[in-house]
Amino acid sequence: MRLGVNIDHIATLRQVRLEQDPDPVKAAKEALAGGADGIVCHLREDRRHIQEQDVYQLRRLKTRLDLEMAATSWMLKFALKLKPDLVTIVPEKRHELTTEGGLEVGLQLDRYISQLKASGILVSLFIDPEAKQIKAASLVGADFVELHTGSYANVSAAKKKSALDQIKRAVQLAMDFGLQVNAGHGLDYNNVKPIVNLAGIEELNIGFAIIARAVKVGLRQAVKEMRRLVK
Ligand code: PXP
């Protein structure tokens, strides 16, 4: 299983003071040194953390880059110019603290997916682990789905088993539809293992927990510790 490290919150800290540091590009290098298989970043419309210049510099690192973006014409143009390895289309609301739920997948995504794929970029759709969204993702020609793990990560211990079972069924269904499967959101050092143990997930995308741990032990070490869990 691959580990994609989301470095958005390094940029969140920088933007609080509009300084040069901490620098998400240096952070990405540290994450890779700690064992990350790739870097994930989300260029939001409000530019609250990652900026365009960051993404161009991240692209120059010789590593797998997953660009999370909303389905807008501007972002499509940007992605076609950048050519990341993977684009993950996410829903985006201005006033949310983080991506709150998965996409409502429909034919409106068709033109984004077809243009990205035509230029050699793999496309993933960030969705809740629901049969309806998986079928729709397959219908619009996505390569991957990224299953939103918030429904598992953010519930009480009593509800975790059924949330995990729902993700397990979703992974199987997605594979039955010929989709490749990533997963992420809300995963941390304590809750990641049962997700790692699910067969069929190719990559986990983890951000907040790693950056929060990095404040105490440094980013390279924080990624190393997650890497030991994500195998
Ligand atoms: N995957 C997607 C699509 C996301 O939007 C996010 C949050 O930026 C993550 C994964 C990572 O979530 P977290 O920061 O909770 O690990």
mmCIF file of C-alpha atoms and ligand atoms in Angstrom:
data_model
loop_
_atom_site.group_PDB
_atom_site.id
_atom_site.type_symbol
_atom_site.label_atom_id
_atom_site.label_comp_id
_atom_site.label_asym_id
_atom_site.label_seq_id
_atom_site.Cartn_x
_atom_site.Cartn_y
_atom_site.Cartn_z
ATOM 1 C CA MET A 1 0.000 0.000 0.000
ATOM 2 C CA ARG A 2 1.360 3.420 -0.934
ATOM 3 C CA LEU A 3 1.404 6.395 1.413
ATOM 4 C CA GLY A 4 0.617 9.794 -0.080
ATOM 5 C CA VAL A 5 1.404 12.651 2.291
ATOM 6 C CA ASN A 6 -0.743 15.759 2.060
ATOM 7 C CA ILE A 7 1.374 18.821 2.853
ATOM 8 C CA ASP A 8 -1.392 21.473 2.704
ATOM 9 C CA HIS A 9 -1.119 22.326 6.368
ATOM 10 C CA ILE A 10 2.540 23.261 6.098
ATOM 11 C CA ALA A 11 1.291 25.994 3.780
ATOM 12 C CA THR A 12 -1.582 26.787 6.157
ATOM 13 C CA LEU A 13 0.981 27.744 8.790
ATOM 14 C CA ARG A 14 3.022 29.808 6.352
ATOM 15 C CA GLN A 15 -0.041 31.692 5.138
ATOM 16 C CA VAL A 16 -0.994 32.724 8.689
ATOM 17 C CA ARG A 17 1.929 35.182 8.565
ATOM 18 C CA LEU A 18 2.505 35.300 4.801
ATOM 19 C CA GLU A 19 6.114 34.238 5.402
ATOM 20 C CA GLN A 20 8.461 32.100 3.303
ATOM 21 C CA ASP A 21 8.635 29.407 5.956
ATOM 22 C CA PRO A 22 7.539 26.737 6.577
ATOM 23 C CA ASP A 23 7.936 25.853 2.936
ATOM 24 C CA PRO A 24 5.703 23.054 1.559
ATOM 25 C CA VAL A 25 8.325 22.122 -1.031
ATOM 26 C CA LYS A 26 11.011 21.558 1.624
ATOM 27 C CA ALA A 27 8.374 19.705 3.634
ATOM 28 C CA ALA A 28 7.615 17.477 0.660
ATOM 29 C CA LYS A 29 11.308 16.571 0.426
ATOM 30 C CA GLU A 30 11.313 15.676 4.133
ATOM 31 C CA ALA A 31 8.160 13.582 3.703
ATOM 32 C CA LEU A 32 9.807 11.699 0.842
ATOM 33 C CA ALA A 33 12.935 11.171 2.948
ATOM 34 C CA GLY A 34 10.669 9.712 5.648
ATOM 35 C CA GLY A 35 9.258 7.176 3.212
ATOM 36 C CA ALA A 36 6.278 8.836 1.514
ATOM 37 C CA ASP A 37 5.507 7.378 -1.902
ATOM 38 C CA GLY A 38 4.067 10.594 -3.208
ATOM 39 C CA ILE A 39 2.873 14.088 -2.359
ATOM 40 C CA VAL A 40 -0.710 15.303 -2.272
ATOM 41 C CA CYS A 41 -1.829 18.921 -2.272
ATOM 42 C CA HIS A 42 -5.119 20.743 -2.702
ATOM 43 C CA LEU A 43 -5.100 24.044 -4.575
ATOM 44 C CA ARG A 44 -8.246 25.628 -3.188
ATOM 45 C CA GLU A 45 -10.159 28.388 -4.873
ATOM 46 C CA ASP A 46 -9.634 30.645 -1.833
ATOM 47 C CA ARG A 47 -5.865 29.818 -1.768
ATOM 48 C CA ARG A 48 -5.992 29.401 1.977
ATOM 49 C CA HIS A 49 -2.906 27.191 2.020
ATOM 50 C CA ILE A 50 -1.203 25.900 -1.141
ATOM 51 C CA GLN A 51 -0.484 28.528 -3.825
ATOM 52 C CA GLU A 52 -0.025 28.016 -7.562
ATOM 53 C CA GLN A 53 3.729 28.581 -7.287
ATOM 54 C CA ASP A 54 3.985 25.815 -4.674
ATOM 55 C CA VAL A 55 2.297 23.357 -6.995
ATOM 56 C CA TYR A 56 4.649 24.155 -9.884
ATOM 57 C CA GLN A 57 7.633 23.615 -7.588
ATOM 58 C CA LEU A 58 6.178 20.379 -6.219
ATOM 59 C CA ARG A 59 5.758 19.159 -9.772
ATOM 60 C CA ARG A 60 9.493 19.595 -10.326
ATOM 61 C CA LEU A 61 10.272 17.108 -7.544
ATOM 62 C CA LYS A 62 10.779 13.715 -9.045
ATOM 63 C CA THR A 63 7.861 12.138 -7.263
ATOM 64 C CA ARG A 64 4.267 11.142 -7.803
ATOM 65 C CA LEU A 65 2.070 14.238 -7.424
ATOM 66 C CA ASP A 66 -1.640 14.024 -6.687
ATOM 67 C CA LEU A 67 -3.375 17.363 -7.227
ATOM 68 C CA GLU A 68 -6.704 17.672 -5.443
ATOM 69 C CA MET A 69 -8.990 20.173 -7.143
ATOM 70 C CA ALA A 70 -12.576 21.258 -7.564
ATOM 71 C CA ALA A 71 -14.201 20.707 -10.942
ATOM 72 C CA THR A 72 -13.938 24.231 -12.345
ATOM 73 C CA SER A 73 -12.798 25.477 -15.743
ATOM 74 C CA TRP A 74 -9.908 27.402 -14.182
ATOM 75 C CA MET A 75 -8.620 24.358 -12.308
ATOM 76 C CA LEU A 76 -8.969 22.186 -15.391
ATOM 77 C CA LYS A 77 -6.754 24.588 -17.363
ATOM 78 C CA PHE A 78 -4.247 24.687 -14.514
ATOM 79 C CA ALA A 79 -4.089 20.879 -14.262
ATOM 80 C CA LEU A 80 -3.683 20.450 -18.013
ATOM 81 C CA LYS A 81 -0.702 22.815 -17.876
ATOM 82 C CA LEU A 82 0.794 21.258 -14.726
ATOM 83 C CA LYS A 83 0.320 17.627 -15.740
ATOM 84 C CA PRO A 84 0.346 15.980 -12.295
ATOM 85 C CA ASP A 85 0.413 12.187 -12.191
ATOM 86 C CA LEU A 86 -3.066 12.085 -10.724
ATOM 87 C CA VAL A 87 -5.876 14.588 -10.311
ATOM 88 C CA THR A 88 -8.322 13.908 -7.503
ATOM 89 C CA ILE A 89 -11.539 15.809 -8.035
ATOM 90 C CA VAL A 90 -13.045 16.895 -4.729
ATOM 91 C CA PRO A 91 -16.103 18.910 -3.752
ATOM 92 C CA GLU A 92 -15.141 22.316 -2.373
ATOM 93 C CA LYS A 93 -17.049 24.753 -0.214
ATOM 94 C CA ARG A 94 -15.633 28.110 0.772
ATOM 95 C CA HIS A 95 -16.633 27.952 4.411
ATOM 96 C CA GLU A 96 -15.685 24.365 5.223
ATOM 97 C CA LEU A 97 -12.693 23.715 7.494
ATOM 98 C CA THR A 98 -11.743 20.694 5.398
ATOM 99 C CA THR A 99 -13.351 18.654 2.607
ATOM 100 C CA GLU A 100 -16.562 17.632 4.314
ATOM 101 C CA GLY A 101 -17.979 14.868 2.169
ATOM 102 C CA GLY A 102 -17.570 13.100 -1.119
ATOM 103 C CA LEU A 103 -18.621 14.225 -4.569
ATOM 104 C CA GLU A 104 -22.099 13.834 -5.984
ATOM 105 C CA VAL A 105 -20.861 12.173 -9.153
ATOM 106 C CA GLY A 106 -22.768 12.998 -12.311
ATOM 107 C CA LEU A 107 -22.317 13.590 -16.007
ATOM 108 C CA GLN A 108 -21.194 17.164 -15.266
ATOM 109 C CA LEU A 109 -17.757 15.644 -14.523
ATOM 110 C CA ASP A 110 -17.501 14.030 -17.921
ATOM 111 C CA ARG A 111 -15.772 16.924 -19.708
ATOM 112 C CA TYR A 112 -13.176 17.330 -16.934
ATOM 113 C CA ILE A 113 -12.369 13.632 -16.812
ATOM 114 C CA SER A 114 -12.152 13.183 -20.572
ATOM 115 C CA GLN A 115 -9.827 16.167 -21.063
ATOM 116 C CA LEU A 116 -7.540 15.180 -18.183
ATOM 117 C CA LYS A 117 -7.331 11.587 -19.392
ATOM 118 C CA ALA A 118 -6.718 12.687 -22.966
ATOM 119 C CA SER A 119 -3.642 14.544 -21.752
ATOM 120 C CA GLY A 120 -2.319 11.469 -19.936
ATOM 121 C CA ILE A 121 -3.373 12.409 -16.386
ATOM 122 C CA LEU A 122 -5.021 9.746 -14.243
ATOM 123 C CA VAL A 123 -8.284 10.842 -12.630
ATOM 124 C CA SER A 124 -9.627 9.951 -9.223
ATOM 125 C CA LEU A 125 -12.965 10.989 -7.708
ATOM 126 C CA PHE A 126 -13.238 11.577 -3.965
ATOM 127 C CA ILE A 127 -16.473 9.889 -2.960
ATOM 128 C CA ASP A 128 -18.315 8.555 0.045
ATOM 129 C CA PRO A 129 -18.208 4.744 0.221
ATOM 130 C CA GLU A 130 -21.607 4.335 -1.422
ATOM 131 C CA ALA A 131 -22.667 2.048 -4.271
ATOM 132 C CA LYS A 132 -24.424 4.887 -6.113
ATOM 133 C CA GLN A 133 -21.264 7.004 -6.276
ATOM 134 C CA ILE A 134 -19.067 4.062 -7.264
ATOM 135 C CA LYS A 135 -21.352 3.145 -10.156
ATOM 136 C CA ALA A 136 -21.471 6.768 -11.286
ATOM 137 C CA ALA A 137 -17.665 7.058 -11.070
ATOM 138 C CA SER A 138 -17.324 4.053 -13.326
ATOM 139 C CA LEU A 139 -19.916 5.468 -15.731
ATOM 140 C CA VAL A 140 -18.058 8.792 -16.141
ATOM 141 C CA GLY A 141 -14.763 7.009 -16.821
ATOM 142 C CA ALA A 142 -12.715 7.687 -13.679
ATOM 143 C CA ASP A 143 -9.529 5.634 -13.253
ATOM 144 C CA PHE A 144 -9.636 5.697 -9.451
ATOM 145 C CA VAL A 145 -12.003 6.464 -6.649
ATOM 146 C CA GLU A 146 -10.691 7.801 -3.371
ATOM 147 C CA LEU A 147 -13.008 6.555 -0.651
ATOM 148 C CA HIS A 148 -13.749 9.116 2.046
ATOM 149 C CA THR A 149 -12.793 7.462 5.338
ATOM 150 C CA GLY A 150 -14.308 10.194 7.521
ATOM 151 C CA SER A 151 -17.404 8.081 8.147
ATOM 152 C CA TYR A 152 -15.072 5.552 9.836
ATOM 153 C CA ALA A 153 -12.520 7.903 11.387
ATOM 154 C CA ASN A 154 -14.963 10.335 12.950
ATOM 155 C CA VAL A 155 -17.442 7.968 14.624
ATOM 156 C CA SER A 156 -17.481 6.481 18.118
ATOM 157 C CA ALA A 157 -15.761 3.155 18.796
ATOM 158 C CA ALA A 158 -19.158 1.421 18.873
ATOM 159 C CA LYS A 159 -19.900 2.434 15.278
ATOM 160 C CA LYS A 160 -16.436 1.808 13.818
ATOM 161 C CA LYS A 161 -17.030 -1.811 12.838
ATOM 162 C CA SER A 162 -20.054 -1.092 10.669
ATOM 163 C CA ALA A 163 -18.335 1.944 9.116
ATOM 164 C CA LEU A 164 -15.330 -0.229 8.297
ATOM 165 C CA ASP A 165 -17.574 -2.911 6.794
ATOM 166 C CA GLN A 166 -19.152 -0.263 4.582
ATOM 167 C CA ILE A 167 -15.712 0.786 3.312
ATOM 168 C CA LYS A 168 -14.757 -2.856 2.764
ATOM 169 C CA ARG A 169 -17.866 -3.435 0.634
ATOM 170 C CA ALA A 170 -17.169 -0.229 -1.276
ATOM 171 C CA VAL A 171 -13.594 -1.293 -2.072
ATOM 172 C CA GLN A 172 -14.847 -4.609 -3.439
ATOM 173 C CA LEU A 173 -17.601 -3.003 -5.489
ATOM 174 C CA ALA A 174 -15.222 -0.415 -6.951
ATOM 175 C CA MET A 175 -12.820 -3.180 -7.976
ATOM 176 C CA ASP A 176 -15.715 -5.119 -9.511
ATOM 177 C CA PHE A 177 -16.369 -2.036 -11.643
ATOM 178 C CA GLY A 178 -12.715 -1.989 -12.708
ATOM 179 C CA LEU A 179 -11.816 1.056 -10.636
ATOM 180 C CA GLN A 180 -8.576 1.433 -8.714
ATOM 181 C CA VAL A 181 -9.041 2.452 -5.100
ATOM 182 C CA ASN A 182 -7.393 5.018 -2.842
ATOM 183 C CA ALA A 183 -8.698 6.148 0.535
ATOM 184 C CA GLY A 184 -8.245 8.957 2.985
ATOM 185 C CA HIS A 185 -9.500 11.620 5.336
ATOM 186 C CA GLY A 186 -9.317 11.682 9.106
ATOM 187 C CA LEU A 187 -6.831 8.815 9.274
ATOM 188 C CA ASP A 188 -4.320 8.934 12.121
ATOM 189 C CA TYR A 189 -1.794 6.806 13.973
ATOM 190 C CA ASN A 190 -4.500 5.168 16.086
ATOM 191 C CA ASN A 191 -7.188 4.419 13.519
ATOM 192 C CA VAL A 192 -5.244 3.633 10.329
ATOM 193 C CA LYS A 193 -4.436 -0.051 10.890
ATOM 194 C CA PRO A 194 -7.908 -1.553 10.166
ATOM 195 C CA ILE A 195 -7.969 0.429 6.902
ATOM 196 C CA VAL A 196 -4.474 -0.815 6.003
ATOM 197 C CA ASN A 197 -5.703 -4.360 6.559
ATOM 198 C CA LEU A 198 -8.462 -4.017 3.939
ATOM 199 C CA ALA A 199 -7.407 -5.710 0.735
ATOM 200 C CA GLY A 200 -7.593 -3.734 -2.480
ATOM 201 C CA ILE A 201 -6.729 -0.170 -1.428
ATOM 202 C CA GLU A 202 -3.697 1.058 -3.360
ATOM 203 C CA GLU A 203 -2.892 4.289 -1.563
ATOM 204 C CA LEU A 204 -3.802 6.150 1.607
ATOM 205 C CA ASN A 205 -3.707 9.938 1.561
ATOM 206 C CA ILE A 206 -2.963 11.334 4.984
ATOM 207 C CA GLY A 207 -2.349 14.942 5.963
ATOM 208 C CA PHE A 208 -3.450 16.492 9.199
ATOM 209 C CA ALA A 209 -2.359 13.749 11.616
ATOM 210 C CA ILE A 210 1.135 13.602 10.136
ATOM 211 C CA ILE A 211 1.632 17.372 10.168
ATOM 212 C CA ALA A 212 0.324 17.574 13.750
ATOM 213 C CA ARG A 213 2.758 14.821 14.815
ATOM 214 C CA ALA A 214 5.564 16.621 12.970
ATOM 215 C CA VAL A 215 5.260 19.555 15.364
ATOM 216 C CA LYS A 216 6.569 17.242 18.088
ATOM 217 C CA VAL A 217 8.997 14.937 16.282
ATOM 218 C CA GLY A 218 9.746 16.572 12.924
ATOM 219 C CA LEU A 219 8.159 15.713 9.607
ATOM 220 C CA ARG A 220 10.605 13.053 8.494
ATOM 221 C CA GLN A 221 10.100 11.110 11.724
ATOM 222 C CA ALA A 222 6.302 11.626 11.644
ATOM 223 C CA VAL A 223 6.161 10.150 8.141
ATOM 224 C CA LYS A 224 8.483 7.291 9.164
ATOM 225 C CA GLU A 225 6.111 6.402 12.003
ATOM 226 C CA MET A 226 3.100 6.402 9.660
ATOM 227 C CA ARG A 227 5.088 4.452 7.086
ATOM 228 C CA ARG A 228 5.630 1.691 9.654
ATOM 229 C CA LEU A 229 1.837 1.387 9.920
ATOM 230 C CA VAL A 230 1.018 1.721 6.207
ATOM 231 C CA LYS A 231 2.582 -1.249 4.473
HETATM 232 N N1 PXP B 1 -8.048 13.035 0.742
HETATM 233 C C1 PXP B 1 -8.741 14.138 0.361
HETATM 234 C C2 PXP B 1 -9.468 14.110 -0.934
HETATM 235 C C3 PXP B 1 -8.751 15.292 1.148
HETATM 236 O O1 PXP B 1 -9.437 16.379 0.750
HETATM 237 C C4 PXP B 1 -8.006 15.297 2.353
HETATM 238 C C5 PXP B 1 -7.985 16.529 3.203
HETATM 239 O O2 PXP B 1 -7.272 17.516 2.582
HETATM 240 C C6 PXP B 1 -7.288 14.137 2.684
HETATM 241 C C7 PXP B 1 -7.346 13.014 1.881
HETATM 242 C C8 PXP B 1 -6.456 14.073 3.907
HETATM 243 O O3 PXP B 1 -7.241 14.181 5.058
HETATM 244 P P1 PXP B 1 -6.556 14.405 6.455
HETATM 245 O O4 PXP B 1 -5.887 15.740 6.407
HETATM 246 O O5 PXP B 1 -7.691 14.348 7.413
HETATM 247 O O6 PXP B 1 -5.570 13.297 6.649
#
